[in-house]
């Protein structure tokens, strides 16, 4: 079966997902992409650019798999002759309706940020199937749509919401977790003190202020620990990172982005505790990677995180409001006991060996409606 996978923002986790499925799928997957830059322009203009490119190609798909960064309605309209009876599937990594926009964004200040959410809405509406990377993401998006449409003056089209819900389901994010096994040292050597890990993007929605505040409180109570800070930084990364680099200098084992998967895996396998404070995460790929390397996550009971755990252990790894510091302190104290626990079995289901087969099977019997 020929699968046309369209990714207008071909960078970072979006690129990893597209490449991962193409490599693991049993189908013939053709990528149609643009570079990962200017995300707003990608949501506006990529549909034209990529549909024109597709019309010039000889590849004839049996199914089109697009991501949420594409204006699917415009893409399909501009190459309708090539897509007669070809089912269209949209996969949502994120959505612009419930994603917490920065208050400094010019579009937010000028009240013109609705357009990107409307593209997500119309993409879901015209697709034959809609997949989300977590149950939380699915319910957040579908739950926010009624209020979003009701803000418009008339013809709010609320009756279309049942159509979208009826064709929506969850396929968790596929990840190349097995490669982390290849990079696991034969003998994992832990530090004497607990090693705390940060492996997320350096952005406001990951809530680094609360992360470093918790570390500060634990340190002030007299508990020592090591610190590994990974993740991609940006020109306008939160100032708290530079401040924390000075404040926690004595215990830092590594600070900053690493270029290679080998070095990234090296630090994951050596870490003990992953305190998570994010205000936004539709899946939590960096958390899943750490868990696969048996880093013990201390996770807020919100967003998509509870889906990573069976009910029987959620009370161990999830914290409620106000519990982060006390739990973190206890884990640092009992780190040798903590190291004997395992978390990888909770996330093995996200490896491409499993997810690619699940996706492949969905295309069979999928018909244009």
mmCIF file of C-alpha atoms in Angstrom:
data_model
loop_
_atom_site.group_PDB
_atom_site.id
_atom_site.type_symbol
_atom_site.label_atom_id
_atom_site.label_comp_id
_atom_site.label_asym_id
_atom_site.label_seq_id
_atom_site.Cartn_x
_atom_site.Cartn_y
_atom_site.Cartn_z
ATOM 1 C CA UNK A 1 0.000 0.000 0.000
ATOM 2 C CA UNK A 2 1.267 3.494 -0.869
ATOM 3 C CA UNK A 3 1.129 5.997 2.003
ATOM 4 C CA UNK A 4 1.774 9.695 1.388
ATOM 5 C CA UNK A 5 2.957 11.181 4.689
ATOM 6 C CA UNK A 6 2.779 14.993 4.685
ATOM 7 C CA UNK A 7 4.790 16.914 7.284
ATOM 8 C CA UNK A 8 5.022 20.690 6.691
ATOM 9 C CA UNK A 9 7.218 21.140 9.783
ATOM 10 C CA UNK A 10 9.931 18.550 9.213
ATOM 11 C CA UNK A 11 12.113 19.070 12.281
ATOM 12 C CA UNK A 12 12.548 17.844 15.839
ATOM 13 C CA UNK A 13 10.002 15.355 17.114
ATOM 14 C CA UNK A 14 7.854 15.769 13.981
ATOM 15 C CA UNK A 15 10.770 14.656 11.822
ATOM 16 C CA UNK A 16 11.613 11.765 14.134
ATOM 17 C CA UNK A 17 8.020 10.564 13.964
ATOM 18 C CA UNK A 18 7.808 10.800 10.164
ATOM 19 C CA UNK A 19 11.168 9.104 9.622
ATOM 20 C CA UNK A 20 10.396 6.491 12.254
ATOM 21 C CA UNK A 21 7.113 5.448 10.688
ATOM 22 C CA UNK A 22 8.577 5.420 7.176
ATOM 23 C CA UNK A 23 11.382 3.127 8.353
ATOM 24 C CA UNK A 24 9.237 0.786 10.451
ATOM 25 C CA UNK A 25 6.115 0.538 8.276
ATOM 26 C CA UNK A 26 5.412 -2.468 6.125
ATOM 27 C CA UNK A 27 3.890 -0.134 3.535
ATOM 28 C CA UNK A 28 5.583 2.066 0.949
ATOM 29 C CA UNK A 29 5.714 5.419 2.751
ATOM 30 C CA UNK A 30 6.585 8.534 0.746
ATOM 31 C CA UNK A 31 7.435 11.713 2.655
ATOM 32 C CA UNK A 32 6.278 15.120 1.431
ATOM 33 C CA UNK A 33 7.846 17.779 3.640
ATOM 34 C CA UNK A 34 9.024 21.332 4.190
ATOM 35 C CA UNK A 35 11.746 22.473 6.571
ATOM 36 C CA UNK A 36 10.904 23.022 10.223
ATOM 37 C CA UNK A 37 10.782 26.823 10.302
ATOM 38 C CA UNK A 38 8.182 29.632 10.363
ATOM 39 C CA UNK A 39 5.440 27.450 11.829
ATOM 40 C CA UNK A 40 2.660 29.980 11.270
ATOM 41 C CA UNK A 41 3.553 30.352 7.620
ATOM 42 C CA UNK A 42 3.689 26.573 7.321
ATOM 43 C CA UNK A 43 0.103 26.337 8.556
ATOM 44 C CA UNK A 44 -0.962 28.972 6.019
ATOM 45 C CA UNK A 45 1.150 28.275 2.956
ATOM 46 C CA UNK A 46 2.426 24.706 3.086
ATOM 47 C CA UNK A 47 -0.818 23.285 1.702
ATOM 48 C CA UNK A 48 -0.314 25.191 -1.562
ATOM 49 C CA UNK A 49 3.406 24.505 -1.859
ATOM 50 C CA UNK A 50 3.102 20.806 -1.105
ATOM 51 C CA UNK A 51 -0.035 20.189 -3.164
ATOM 52 C CA UNK A 52 1.664 21.749 -6.198
ATOM 53 C CA UNK A 53 4.688 19.555 -5.597
ATOM 54 C CA UNK A 54 2.474 16.497 -5.226
ATOM 55 C CA UNK A 55 0.668 17.214 -8.506
ATOM 56 C CA UNK A 56 4.023 17.174 -10.294
ATOM 57 C CA UNK A 57 5.003 13.810 -8.801
ATOM 58 C CA UNK A 58 4.155 10.354 -10.117
ATOM 59 C CA UNK A 59 3.483 8.877 -6.682
ATOM 60 C CA UNK A 60 -0.137 7.771 -6.340
ATOM 61 C CA UNK A 61 -1.134 7.129 -2.723
ATOM 62 C CA UNK A 62 -3.690 4.689 -1.393
ATOM 63 C CA UNK A 63 -3.960 6.822 1.739
ATOM 64 C CA UNK A 64 -2.792 10.312 2.715
ATOM 65 C CA UNK A 65 -1.443 10.738 6.250
ATOM 66 C CA UNK A 66 -1.089 14.420 7.185
ATOM 67 C CA UNK A 67 -0.115 16.063 10.463
ATOM 68 C CA UNK A 68 -1.792 18.915 12.292
ATOM 69 C CA UNK A 69 0.603 21.464 10.754
ATOM 70 C CA UNK A 70 -1.107 21.079 7.359
ATOM 71 C CA UNK A 71 -4.203 22.940 6.185
ATOM 72 C CA UNK A 72 -5.718 19.679 4.971
ATOM 73 C CA UNK A 73 -8.810 21.237 3.394
ATOM 74 C CA UNK A 74 -6.722 23.491 1.152
ATOM 75 C CA UNK A 75 -4.319 20.701 0.233
ATOM 76 C CA UNK A 76 -7.127 18.356 -0.797
ATOM 77 C CA UNK A 77 -8.994 21.078 -2.703
ATOM 78 C CA UNK A 78 -5.919 21.980 -4.736
ATOM 79 C CA UNK A 79 -5.239 18.438 -5.922
ATOM 80 C CA UNK A 80 -8.698 16.891 -5.839
ATOM 81 C CA UNK A 81 -8.211 15.150 -9.204
ATOM 82 C CA UNK A 82 -5.321 13.122 -7.768
ATOM 83 C CA UNK A 83 -7.162 12.159 -4.601
ATOM 84 C CA UNK A 84 -10.448 10.733 -5.878
ATOM 85 C CA UNK A 85 -11.410 7.872 -3.519
ATOM 86 C CA UNK A 86 -8.178 8.316 -1.540
ATOM 87 C CA UNK A 87 -8.888 8.440 2.226
ATOM 88 C CA UNK A 88 -7.347 11.308 4.188
ATOM 89 C CA UNK A 89 -6.038 10.811 7.726
ATOM 90 C CA UNK A 90 -4.829 13.599 10.024
ATOM 91 C CA UNK A 91 -2.526 12.876 12.967
ATOM 92 C CA UNK A 92 -2.482 15.453 15.758
ATOM 93 C CA UNK A 93 0.866 15.902 17.506
ATOM 94 C CA UNK A 94 -0.375 19.221 18.901
ATOM 95 C CA UNK A 95 -3.292 21.529 18.282
ATOM 96 C CA UNK A 96 -3.455 25.310 18.299
ATOM 97 C CA UNK A 97 -6.776 25.453 20.134
ATOM 98 C CA UNK A 98 -5.605 24.196 23.537
ATOM 99 C CA UNK A 99 -1.858 24.803 23.206
ATOM 100 C CA UNK A 100 -0.880 27.528 25.723
ATOM 101 C CA UNK A 101 0.278 30.422 23.585
ATOM 102 C CA UNK A 102 2.906 32.807 24.919
ATOM 103 C CA UNK A 103 1.395 36.058 26.188
ATOM 104 C CA UNK A 104 4.114 37.929 24.292
ATOM 105 C CA UNK A 105 3.006 36.534 20.921
ATOM 106 C CA UNK A 106 1.904 39.377 18.649
ATOM 107 C CA UNK A 107 -1.087 37.417 17.350
ATOM 108 C CA UNK A 108 -2.340 36.907 20.903
ATOM 109 C CA UNK A 109 -1.986 40.616 21.685
ATOM 110 C CA UNK A 110 -3.930 41.515 18.530
ATOM 111 C CA UNK A 111 -6.603 38.826 19.055
ATOM 112 C CA UNK A 112 -5.847 37.146 15.757
ATOM 113 C CA UNK A 113 -4.690 33.742 17.002
ATOM 114 C CA UNK A 114 -7.987 31.944 16.272
ATOM 115 C CA UNK A 115 -7.088 31.267 12.664
ATOM 116 C CA UNK A 116 -4.597 28.504 13.442
ATOM 117 C CA UNK A 117 -7.098 26.688 15.631
ATOM 118 C CA UNK A 118 -9.670 27.028 12.850
ATOM 119 C CA UNK A 119 -7.257 25.318 10.445
ATOM 120 C CA UNK A 120 -7.027 22.411 12.897
ATOM 121 C CA UNK A 121 -10.829 22.301 13.081
ATOM 122 C CA UNK A 122 -11.369 22.234 9.316
ATOM 123 C CA UNK A 123 -8.566 19.694 8.862
ATOM 124 C CA UNK A 124 -10.295 17.356 11.297
ATOM 125 C CA UNK A 125 -13.653 17.974 9.633
ATOM 126 C CA UNK A 126 -12.553 17.071 6.094
ATOM 127 C CA UNK A 127 -10.444 14.059 7.127
ATOM 128 C CA UNK A 128 -11.820 10.545 6.961
ATOM 129 C CA UNK A 129 -10.061 9.603 10.194
ATOM 130 C CA UNK A 130 -8.476 11.714 12.923
ATOM 131 C CA UNK A 131 -5.826 10.322 15.244
ATOM 132 C CA UNK A 132 -4.467 11.867 18.440
ATOM 133 C CA UNK A 133 -1.250 10.926 20.223
ATOM 134 C CA UNK A 134 -2.984 10.560 23.599
ATOM 135 C CA UNK A 135 -6.442 10.217 25.091
ATOM 136 C CA UNK A 136 -5.850 13.453 26.962
ATOM 137 C CA UNK A 137 -5.105 15.268 23.697
ATOM 138 C CA UNK A 138 -8.209 13.864 22.037
ATOM 139 C CA UNK A 139 -10.511 14.924 24.853
ATOM 140 C CA UNK A 140 -8.847 18.330 25.276
ATOM 141 C CA UNK A 141 -9.297 19.208 21.605
ATOM 142 C CA UNK A 142 -12.815 17.842 21.222
ATOM 143 C CA UNK A 143 -13.842 19.356 24.539
ATOM 144 C CA UNK A 144 -12.618 22.828 23.558
ATOM 145 C CA UNK A 145 -14.242 22.923 20.114
ATOM 146 C CA UNK A 146 -17.802 23.859 21.238
ATOM 147 C CA UNK A 147 -16.644 26.950 23.122
ATOM 148 C CA UNK A 148 -14.317 27.880 20.283
ATOM 149 C CA UNK A 149 -17.096 27.800 17.677
ATOM 150 C CA UNK A 150 -19.636 29.542 19.922
ATOM 151 C CA UNK A 151 -17.537 32.713 19.978
ATOM 152 C CA UNK A 152 -18.346 33.367 16.318
ATOM 153 C CA UNK A 153 -21.379 35.559 15.467
ATOM 154 C CA UNK A 154 -23.569 33.062 13.584
ATOM 155 C CA UNK A 155 -23.567 29.803 11.605
ATOM 156 C CA UNK A 156 -21.376 28.235 14.266
ATOM 157 C CA UNK A 157 -21.687 24.729 12.771
ATOM 158 C CA UNK A 158 -21.856 22.960 16.124
ATOM 159 C CA UNK A 159 -23.518 20.003 14.432
ATOM 160 C CA UNK A 160 -20.172 19.163 12.807
ATOM 161 C CA UNK A 161 -18.620 18.262 16.153
ATOM 162 C CA UNK A 162 -20.320 14.872 16.319
ATOM 163 C CA UNK A 163 -18.865 14.095 12.903
ATOM 164 C CA UNK A 164 -15.349 14.804 14.143
ATOM 165 C CA UNK A 165 -15.780 12.862 17.370
ATOM 166 C CA UNK A 166 -17.169 9.813 15.582
ATOM 167 C CA UNK A 167 -14.066 9.475 13.415
ATOM 168 C CA UNK A 168 -11.504 10.302 16.110
ATOM 169 C CA UNK A 169 -9.368 7.832 18.031
ATOM 170 C CA UNK A 170 -5.995 7.472 19.738
ATOM 171 C CA UNK A 171 -2.768 6.067 18.361
ATOM 172 C CA UNK A 172 0.014 6.810 20.803
ATOM 173 C CA UNK A 173 3.206 8.393 19.549
ATOM 174 C CA UNK A 174 5.576 5.972 17.863
ATOM 175 C CA UNK A 175 9.171 6.222 19.100
ATOM 176 C CA UNK A 176 12.506 4.584 18.368
ATOM 177 C CA UNK A 177 13.014 3.383 21.918
ATOM 178 C CA UNK A 178 14.915 0.241 20.958
ATOM 179 C CA UNK A 179 17.903 2.342 19.900
ATOM 180 C CA UNK A 180 18.334 3.338 23.538
ATOM 181 C CA UNK A 181 18.961 -0.326 24.379
ATOM 182 C CA UNK A 182 21.782 -0.476 21.855
ATOM 183 C CA UNK A 183 23.375 2.514 23.577
ATOM 184 C CA UNK A 184 22.965 1.181 27.117
ATOM 185 C CA UNK A 185 26.321 0.658 28.863
ATOM 186 C CA UNK A 186 27.025 -2.912 29.940
ATOM 187 C CA UNK A 187 27.369 -1.757 33.525
ATOM 188 C CA UNK A 188 25.364 1.350 34.399
ATOM 189 C CA UNK A 189 27.434 3.351 36.876
ATOM 190 C CA UNK A 190 25.388 5.610 39.105
ATOM 191 C CA UNK A 191 26.764 8.473 41.151
ATOM 192 C CA UNK A 192 26.776 8.172 44.939
ATOM 193 C CA UNK A 193 24.268 11.000 45.152
ATOM 194 C CA UNK A 194 20.957 10.987 43.299
ATOM 195 C CA UNK A 195 21.155 12.470 39.803
ATOM 196 C CA UNK A 196 18.229 14.655 38.783
ATOM 197 C CA UNK A 197 17.418 15.019 35.079
ATOM 198 C CA UNK A 198 15.841 17.681 32.860
ATOM 199 C CA UNK A 199 15.552 16.530 29.213
ATOM 200 C CA UNK A 200 12.856 18.807 27.773
ATOM 201 C CA UNK A 201 12.869 21.869 25.537
ATOM 202 C CA UNK A 202 13.921 25.056 27.321
ATOM 203 C CA UNK A 203 10.571 26.782 26.892
ATOM 204 C CA UNK A 204 7.992 28.436 29.079
ATOM 205 C CA UNK A 205 5.328 25.728 28.688
ATOM 206 C CA UNK A 206 7.659 23.186 30.327
ATOM 207 C CA UNK A 207 7.527 25.347 33.473
ATOM 208 C CA UNK A 208 11.243 25.365 34.377
ATOM 209 C CA UNK A 209 10.617 27.932 37.125
ATOM 210 C CA UNK A 210 8.752 25.376 39.241
ATOM 211 C CA UNK A 211 11.358 22.698 38.459
ATOM 212 C CA UNK A 212 14.277 24.763 39.722
ATOM 213 C CA UNK A 213 12.219 26.131 42.612
ATOM 214 C CA UNK A 214 11.646 22.570 43.832
ATOM 215 C CA UNK A 215 15.356 21.803 43.527
ATOM 216 C CA UNK A 216 16.170 24.969 45.458
ATOM 217 C CA UNK A 217 13.818 24.031 48.283
ATOM 218 C CA UNK A 218 15.268 20.519 48.547
ATOM 219 C CA UNK A 219 18.790 21.935 48.545
ATOM 220 C CA UNK A 220 17.887 24.436 51.262
ATOM 221 C CA UNK A 221 16.657 21.550 53.394
ATOM 222 C CA UNK A 222 20.172 20.118 53.293
ATOM 223 C CA UNK A 223 19.857 17.440 50.609
ATOM 224 C CA UNK A 224 22.602 17.163 48.008
ATOM 225 C CA UNK A 225 22.119 15.872 44.462
ATOM 226 C CA UNK A 226 23.689 15.917 41.016
ATOM 227 C CA UNK A 227 22.041 17.614 38.058
ATOM 228 C CA UNK A 228 21.930 16.807 34.339
ATOM 229 C CA UNK A 229 20.202 19.400 32.146
ATOM 230 C CA UNK A 230 19.624 18.415 28.519
ATOM 231 C CA UNK A 231 17.154 19.660 25.909
ATOM 232 C CA UNK A 232 17.097 22.159 23.091
ATOM 233 C CA UNK A 233 17.507 25.824 23.987
ATOM 234 C CA UNK A 234 16.411 28.837 21.976
ATOM 235 C CA UNK A 235 17.343 32.482 21.612
ATOM 236 C CA UNK A 236 14.542 33.508 23.957
ATOM 237 C CA UNK A 237 14.769 30.638 26.448
ATOM 238 C CA UNK A 238 13.568 31.447 29.984
ATOM 239 C CA UNK A 239 16.149 33.353 32.026
ATOM 240 C CA UNK A 240 15.811 30.870 34.882
ATOM 241 C CA UNK A 241 18.170 28.482 33.075
ATOM 242 C CA UNK A 242 21.133 30.846 33.241
ATOM 243 C CA UNK A 243 20.322 31.652 36.847
ATOM 244 C CA UNK A 244 20.093 27.956 37.762
ATOM 245 C CA UNK A 245 23.391 27.177 36.059
ATOM 246 C CA UNK A 246 25.093 29.453 38.558
ATOM 247 C CA UNK A 247 22.999 28.446 41.557
ATOM 248 C CA UNK A 248 23.463 24.672 41.157
ATOM 249 C CA UNK A 249 26.970 24.777 39.688
ATOM 250 C CA UNK A 250 28.530 22.510 42.316
ATOM 251 C CA UNK A 251 26.367 19.499 41.440
ATOM 252 C CA UNK A 252 26.104 19.868 37.648
ATOM 253 C CA UNK A 253 27.337 16.834 35.686
ATOM 254 C CA UNK A 254 26.199 18.169 32.318
ATOM 255 C CA UNK A 255 24.482 21.336 31.127
ATOM 256 C CA UNK A 256 23.006 21.938 27.677
ATOM 257 C CA UNK A 257 21.901 20.343 24.445
ATOM 258 C CA UNK A 258 23.795 17.313 23.143
ATOM 259 C CA UNK A 259 24.183 16.763 19.405
ATOM 260 C CA UNK A 260 24.291 12.967 19.336
ATOM 261 C CA UNK A 261 21.825 10.307 20.406
ATOM 262 C CA UNK A 262 24.786 8.440 21.904
ATOM 263 C CA UNK A 263 25.541 11.220 24.378
ATOM 264 C CA UNK A 264 21.852 11.783 25.067
ATOM 265 C CA UNK A 265 21.404 8.105 25.940
ATOM 266 C CA UNK A 266 24.579 8.176 28.049
ATOM 267 C CA UNK A 267 23.095 10.773 30.372
ATOM 268 C CA UNK A 268 19.661 9.160 30.507
ATOM 269 C CA UNK A 269 21.116 5.837 31.612
ATOM 270 C CA UNK A 270 23.092 7.590 34.375
ATOM 271 C CA UNK A 271 20.183 9.595 35.785
ATOM 272 C CA UNK A 272 17.852 8.658 38.634
ATOM 273 C CA UNK A 273 14.953 11.082 38.960
ATOM 274 C CA UNK A 274 12.955 13.110 36.425
ATOM 275 C CA UNK A 275 10.817 15.723 38.195
ATOM 276 C CA UNK A 276 8.285 17.008 35.644
ATOM 277 C CA UNK A 277 6.530 20.357 36.039
ATOM 278 C CA UNK A 278 5.173 21.018 32.536
ATOM 279 C CA UNK A 279 1.991 22.990 31.996
ATOM 280 C CA UNK A 280 1.572 21.540 28.524
ATOM 281 C CA UNK A 281 2.283 18.100 27.090
ATOM 282 C CA UNK A 282 0.018 16.290 24.666
ATOM 283 C CA UNK A 283 2.068 13.098 25.004
ATOM 284 C CA UNK A 284 5.415 13.493 26.778
ATOM 285 C CA UNK A 285 8.039 11.981 24.486
ATOM 286 C CA UNK A 286 11.011 13.088 26.570
ATOM 287 C CA UNK A 287 9.380 11.562 29.643
ATOM 288 C CA UNK A 288 8.845 8.253 27.835
ATOM 289 C CA UNK A 289 12.488 8.175 26.703
ATOM 290 C CA UNK A 290 13.694 8.723 30.255
ATOM 291 C CA UNK A 291 11.331 6.080 31.628
ATOM 292 C CA UNK A 292 12.597 3.582 29.054
ATOM 293 C CA UNK A 293 16.084 4.127 30.508
ATOM 294 C CA UNK A 294 14.642 3.506 33.986
ATOM 295 C CA UNK A 295 14.826 7.112 35.110
ATOM 296 C CA UNK A 296 12.088 7.388 37.718
ATOM 297 C CA UNK A 297 9.598 10.117 36.772
ATOM 298 C CA UNK A 298 7.961 12.313 39.367
ATOM 299 C CA UNK A 299 4.947 13.396 37.356
ATOM 300 C CA UNK A 300 2.071 15.837 37.938
ATOM 301 C CA UNK A 301 -1.340 14.196 37.908
ATOM 302 C CA UNK A 302 -2.475 16.062 34.805
ATOM 303 C CA UNK A 303 -2.143 16.273 31.018
ATOM 304 C CA UNK A 304 -1.225 13.024 29.219
ATOM 305 C CA UNK A 305 1.144 11.728 31.895
ATOM 306 C CA UNK A 306 -1.214 9.355 33.747
ATOM 307 C CA UNK A 307 -1.636 7.378 30.504
ATOM 308 C CA UNK A 308 1.978 6.205 30.804
ATOM 309 C CA UNK A 309 1.211 4.194 33.949
ATOM 310 C CA UNK A 310 -1.104 1.353 34.953
ATOM 311 C CA UNK A 311 -3.553 2.286 37.702
ATOM 312 C CA UNK A 312 -1.683 0.138 40.219
ATOM 313 C CA UNK A 313 1.421 2.374 40.285
ATOM 314 C CA UNK A 314 0.043 5.833 39.582
ATOM 315 C CA UNK A 315 0.136 6.836 43.239
ATOM 316 C CA UNK A 316 3.870 6.046 43.290
ATOM 317 C CA UNK A 317 4.889 8.235 40.362
ATOM 318 C CA UNK A 318 2.199 10.937 40.243
ATOM 319 C CA UNK A 319 2.138 13.888 42.596
ATOM 320 C CA UNK A 320 -0.708 16.182 43.537
ATOM 321 C CA UNK A 321 -0.565 19.949 44.003
ATOM 322 C CA UNK A 322 1.945 20.805 46.737
ATOM 323 C CA UNK A 323 3.540 17.336 46.904
ATOM 324 C CA UNK A 324 6.506 17.739 44.549
ATOM 325 C CA UNK A 325 9.131 18.885 47.052
ATOM 326 C CA UNK A 326 8.277 16.334 49.748
ATOM 327 C CA UNK A 327 8.236 13.429 47.287
ATOM 328 C CA UNK A 328 11.447 14.568 45.618
ATOM 329 C CA UNK A 329 13.183 14.836 48.981
ATOM 330 C CA UNK A 330 12.070 11.311 49.907
ATOM 331 C CA UNK A 331 13.295 9.902 46.591
ATOM 332 C CA UNK A 332 16.696 11.563 46.968
ATOM 333 C CA UNK A 333 17.000 10.096 50.461
ATOM 334 C CA UNK A 334 16.041 6.588 49.299
ATOM 335 C CA UNK A 335 17.793 6.677 45.923
ATOM 336 C CA UNK A 336 19.403 3.240 46.323
ATOM 337 C CA UNK A 337 15.980 1.674 46.828
ATOM 338 C CA UNK A 338 14.594 3.752 43.970
ATOM 339 C CA UNK A 339 17.243 2.423 41.573
ATOM 340 C CA UNK A 340 15.924 -1.121 41.990
ATOM 341 C CA UNK A 341 12.549 -0.176 40.532
ATOM 342 C CA UNK A 342 11.867 -0.283 36.798
ATOM 343 C CA UNK A 343 9.726 1.901 34.566
ATOM 344 C CA UNK A 344 10.651 0.808 31.044
ATOM 345 C CA UNK A 345 7.892 -1.803 30.807
ATOM 346 C CA UNK A 346 5.310 0.983 31.081
ATOM 347 C CA UNK A 347 6.468 2.639 27.852
ATOM 348 C CA UNK A 348 7.716 -0.254 25.714
ATOM 349 C CA UNK A 349 4.331 -0.171 23.963
ATOM 350 C CA UNK A 350 5.359 3.073 22.224
ATOM 351 C CA UNK A 351 8.240 1.526 20.305
ATOM 352 C CA UNK A 352 7.868 1.584 16.532
ATOM 353 C CA UNK A 353 7.938 -2.214 16.429
ATOM 354 C CA UNK A 354 4.447 -2.074 17.953
ATOM 355 C CA UNK A 355 3.037 1.295 16.869
ATOM 356 C CA UNK A 356 3.971 0.943 13.168
ATOM 357 C CA UNK A 357 2.036 -2.326 12.935
ATOM 358 C CA UNK A 358 -0.944 -0.690 14.611
ATOM 359 C CA UNK A 359 -0.873 2.184 12.125
ATOM 360 C CA UNK A 360 -0.334 -0.112 9.143
ATOM 361 C CA UNK A 361 -3.391 -2.152 10.042
ATOM 362 C CA UNK A 362 -5.608 0.939 10.271
ATOM 363 C CA UNK A 363 -5.156 1.747 6.589
ATOM 364 C CA UNK A 364 -6.660 -1.560 5.447
ATOM 365 C CA UNK A 365 -10.385 -1.214 4.965
ATOM 366 C CA UNK A 366 -10.205 2.562 5.281
ATOM 367 C CA UNK A 367 -12.507 3.918 2.620
ATOM 368 C CA UNK A 368 -13.231 7.370 1.295
ATOM 369 C CA UNK A 369 -16.497 8.543 2.836
#
